[in-house]
C-alpha positions in Angstrom: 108.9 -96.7 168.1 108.1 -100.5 167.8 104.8 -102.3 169.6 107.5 -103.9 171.7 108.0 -101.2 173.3 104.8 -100.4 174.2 104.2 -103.3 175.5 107.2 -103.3 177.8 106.0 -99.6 179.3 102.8 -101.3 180.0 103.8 -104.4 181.9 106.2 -102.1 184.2 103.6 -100.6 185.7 100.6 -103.3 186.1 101.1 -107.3 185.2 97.1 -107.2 184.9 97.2 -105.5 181.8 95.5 -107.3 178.4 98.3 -107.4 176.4 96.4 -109.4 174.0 93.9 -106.5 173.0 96.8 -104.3 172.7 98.4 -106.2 170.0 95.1 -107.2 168.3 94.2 -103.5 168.2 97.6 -102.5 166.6 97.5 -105.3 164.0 93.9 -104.0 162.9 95.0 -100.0 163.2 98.1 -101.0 160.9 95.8 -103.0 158.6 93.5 -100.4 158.3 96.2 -97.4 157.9 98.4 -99.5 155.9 99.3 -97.6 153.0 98.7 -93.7 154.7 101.9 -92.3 155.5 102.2 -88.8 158.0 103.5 -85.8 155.9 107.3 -86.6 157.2 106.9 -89.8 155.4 106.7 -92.1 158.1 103.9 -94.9 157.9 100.7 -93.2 159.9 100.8 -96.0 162.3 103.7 -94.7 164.0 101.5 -91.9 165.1 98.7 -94.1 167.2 101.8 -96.1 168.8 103.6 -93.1 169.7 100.2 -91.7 171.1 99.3 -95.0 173.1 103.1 -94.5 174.3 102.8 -91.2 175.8 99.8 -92.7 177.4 101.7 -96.1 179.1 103.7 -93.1 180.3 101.3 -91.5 182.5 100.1 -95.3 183.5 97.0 -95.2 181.7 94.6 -98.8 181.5 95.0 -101.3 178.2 91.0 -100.2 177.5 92.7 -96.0 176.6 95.6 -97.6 175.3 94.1 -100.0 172.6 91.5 -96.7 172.4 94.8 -94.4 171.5 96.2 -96.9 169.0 92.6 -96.7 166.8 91.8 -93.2 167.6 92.2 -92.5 164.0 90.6 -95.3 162.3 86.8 -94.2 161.8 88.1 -90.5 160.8 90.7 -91.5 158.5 90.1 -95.1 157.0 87.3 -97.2 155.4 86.1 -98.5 159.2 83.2 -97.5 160.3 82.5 -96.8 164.4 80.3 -100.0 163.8 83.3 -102.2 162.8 85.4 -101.1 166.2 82.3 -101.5 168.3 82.0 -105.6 166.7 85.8 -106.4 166.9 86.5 -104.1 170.4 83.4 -103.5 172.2 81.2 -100.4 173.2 83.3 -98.8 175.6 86.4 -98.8 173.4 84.2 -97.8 170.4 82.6 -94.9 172.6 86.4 -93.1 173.5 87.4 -93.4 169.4 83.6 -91.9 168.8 84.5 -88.7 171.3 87.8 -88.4 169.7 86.5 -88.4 166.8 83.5 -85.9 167.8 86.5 -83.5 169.5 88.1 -83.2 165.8 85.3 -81.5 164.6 85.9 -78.3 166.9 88.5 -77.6 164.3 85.5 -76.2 162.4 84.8 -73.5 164.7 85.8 -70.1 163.6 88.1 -68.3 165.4 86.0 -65.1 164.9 82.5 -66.6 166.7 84.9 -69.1 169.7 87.3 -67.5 171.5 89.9 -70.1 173.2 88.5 -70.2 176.4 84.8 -71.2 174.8 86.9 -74.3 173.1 88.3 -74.8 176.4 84.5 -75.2 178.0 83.2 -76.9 175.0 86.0 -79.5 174.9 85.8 -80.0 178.9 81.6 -80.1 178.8 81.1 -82.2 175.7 83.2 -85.0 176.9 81.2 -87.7 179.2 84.7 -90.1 179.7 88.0 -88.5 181.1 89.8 -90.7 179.3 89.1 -88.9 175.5 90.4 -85.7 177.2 93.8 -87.8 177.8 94.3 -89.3 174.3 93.4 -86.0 172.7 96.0 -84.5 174.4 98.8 -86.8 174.0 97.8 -87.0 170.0 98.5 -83.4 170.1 101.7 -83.9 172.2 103.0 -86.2 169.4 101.8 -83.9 167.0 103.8 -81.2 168.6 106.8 -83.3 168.6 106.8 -84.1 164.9 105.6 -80.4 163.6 108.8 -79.8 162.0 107.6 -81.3 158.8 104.6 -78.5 158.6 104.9 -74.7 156.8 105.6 -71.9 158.9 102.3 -70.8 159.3 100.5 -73.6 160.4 103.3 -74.2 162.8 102.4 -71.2 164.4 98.7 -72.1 164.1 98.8 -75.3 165.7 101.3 -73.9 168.3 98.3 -71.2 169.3 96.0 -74.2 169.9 98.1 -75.7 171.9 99.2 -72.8 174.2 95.4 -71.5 174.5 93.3 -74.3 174.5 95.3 -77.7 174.9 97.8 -76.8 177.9 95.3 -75.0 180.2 93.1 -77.9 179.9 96.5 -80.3 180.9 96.8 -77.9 183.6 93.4 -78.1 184.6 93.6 -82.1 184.7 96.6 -81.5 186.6 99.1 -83.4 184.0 102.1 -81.1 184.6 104.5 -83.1 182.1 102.0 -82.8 179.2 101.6 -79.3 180.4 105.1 -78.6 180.6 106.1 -80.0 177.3 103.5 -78.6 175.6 104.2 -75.1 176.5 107.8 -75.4 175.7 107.2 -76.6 172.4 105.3 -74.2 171.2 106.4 -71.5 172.6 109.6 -72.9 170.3 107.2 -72.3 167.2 106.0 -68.7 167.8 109.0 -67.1 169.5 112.2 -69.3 168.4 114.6 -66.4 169.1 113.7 -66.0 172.9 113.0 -69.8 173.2 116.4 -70.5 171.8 117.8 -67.7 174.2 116.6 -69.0 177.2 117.7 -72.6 176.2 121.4 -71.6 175.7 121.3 -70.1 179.2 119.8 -73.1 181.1 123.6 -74.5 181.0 122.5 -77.4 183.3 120.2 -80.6 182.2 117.2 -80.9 183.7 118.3 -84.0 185.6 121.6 -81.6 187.2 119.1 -79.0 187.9 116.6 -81.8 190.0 119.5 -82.7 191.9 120.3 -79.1 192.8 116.8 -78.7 194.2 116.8 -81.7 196.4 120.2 -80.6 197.8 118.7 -77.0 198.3 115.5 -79.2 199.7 118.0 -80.9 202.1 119.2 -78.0 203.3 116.4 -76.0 204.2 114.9 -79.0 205.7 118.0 -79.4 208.0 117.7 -75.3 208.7 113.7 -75.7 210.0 114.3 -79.0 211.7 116.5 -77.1 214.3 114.2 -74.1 214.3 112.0 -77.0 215.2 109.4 -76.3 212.6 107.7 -79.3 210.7 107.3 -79.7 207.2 106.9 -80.8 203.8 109.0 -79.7 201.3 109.2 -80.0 197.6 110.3 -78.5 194.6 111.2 -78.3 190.7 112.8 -77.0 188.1 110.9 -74.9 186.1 110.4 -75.2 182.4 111.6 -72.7 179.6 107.7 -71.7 179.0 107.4 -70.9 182.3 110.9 -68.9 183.1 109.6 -66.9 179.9 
């Protein structure tokens, strides 16, 4: 992933967008990670761009973008909330502050919260939308790169997501972070059904879309001449979800 990239997701879907924040904020997230490296290796900063990524995705403003590529600065490097607050202003400072706040539900025991309490917590302690959405795409890249982790805290961080991170994508009504969520770790805690199910979905996903809108076409053909009128739409459905 390169900031050119990025950048190009961004200007395809509004010509508005401060591009100049965007880089200013990755050139001080790299400075200030420079040296940290993920456990694959990797230099940490491809984490924040990947995350800021997922967000251009789902057409998200350059204010949550520059916020995703610093969400890990005041946690993990000598920058204080202060410094972000000087260079980027209050509101950008204020959605790296509630990311930063989220983190500490890691704390809670699993004993005293049950996942649905997290849920609520997560959901009632955050005033800006907008922390809810870079939380969740940092754990969507998380997901994606888990392979470098132990067995067991796979299937721990796989829980999280599947109790507490995909209900609240479902709740926000983000079906592709939902979706992909579910999917991948439901790959982590049961690899032999996942893998099943997988070899048995023959068709891509794309060759399985068309097949709906050609079923679509024809049932909309059928109830035009029973002259009934309607709206009609469809998709194919995920491995989580077929499971």
């Amino acid at each position: 992933m390169q900031l050119s990239d990025l950048i190009k997701n961004l200007k395809s879907y509004e010509k508005k967008q401060d591009i100049a924040l965007v880089k200013r904020a990755y050139a001080f997230a790299e400075k200030a990670h420079q040296g940290q490296t993920r456990v694959s290796g990797e230099p940490y900063i491809e984490h924040p761009l990947n995350v800021a990524y997922i967000l251009s995705d789902l057409k998200l403003d350059d204010v949550t973008i520059t916020a995703a590529l610093l969400h890990d600065v005041v946690e993990d490097t000598e920058y204080s909330l202060k410094d972000i607050t000087n260079e980027f202003g209050k509101e950008i400072a204020n959605l790296v502050d509630g990311m930063t706040k989220i983190k500490t539900l890691k704390s809670l025991s699993r004993e005293d919260y049950h996942a649905e309490t997290i849920r609520k917590v997560i959901l009632a302690s955050v005033k800006d939308i907008r922390i809810i959405l870079i939380k969740l795409a940092d754990r969507l890249h998380n997901m994606r790169t888990i392979q470098v982790f132990r067995e067991e805290k796979r299937q721990r961080i796989a829980r999280d997501v599947l109790e507490i991170y995909a209900p609240i994508a479902h709740k926000l009504g983000i079906g592709s972070i939902k979706w992909e969520l579910e999917d991948l770790a439901f790959e982590q805690l049961h690899p032999d059904i996942y893998a099943e199910i997988k070899n048995k979905i023959q068709q891509s996903q794309k060759e399985r879309e068309k097949d709906i809108l050609k079923l679509i076409s024809i049932l909309e053909e059928q109830l035009k001449g029973a002259k009934i009128h309607c709206e009609m739409s469809g998709r194919s459905k995920h491995i989580y979800s077929i499971y």
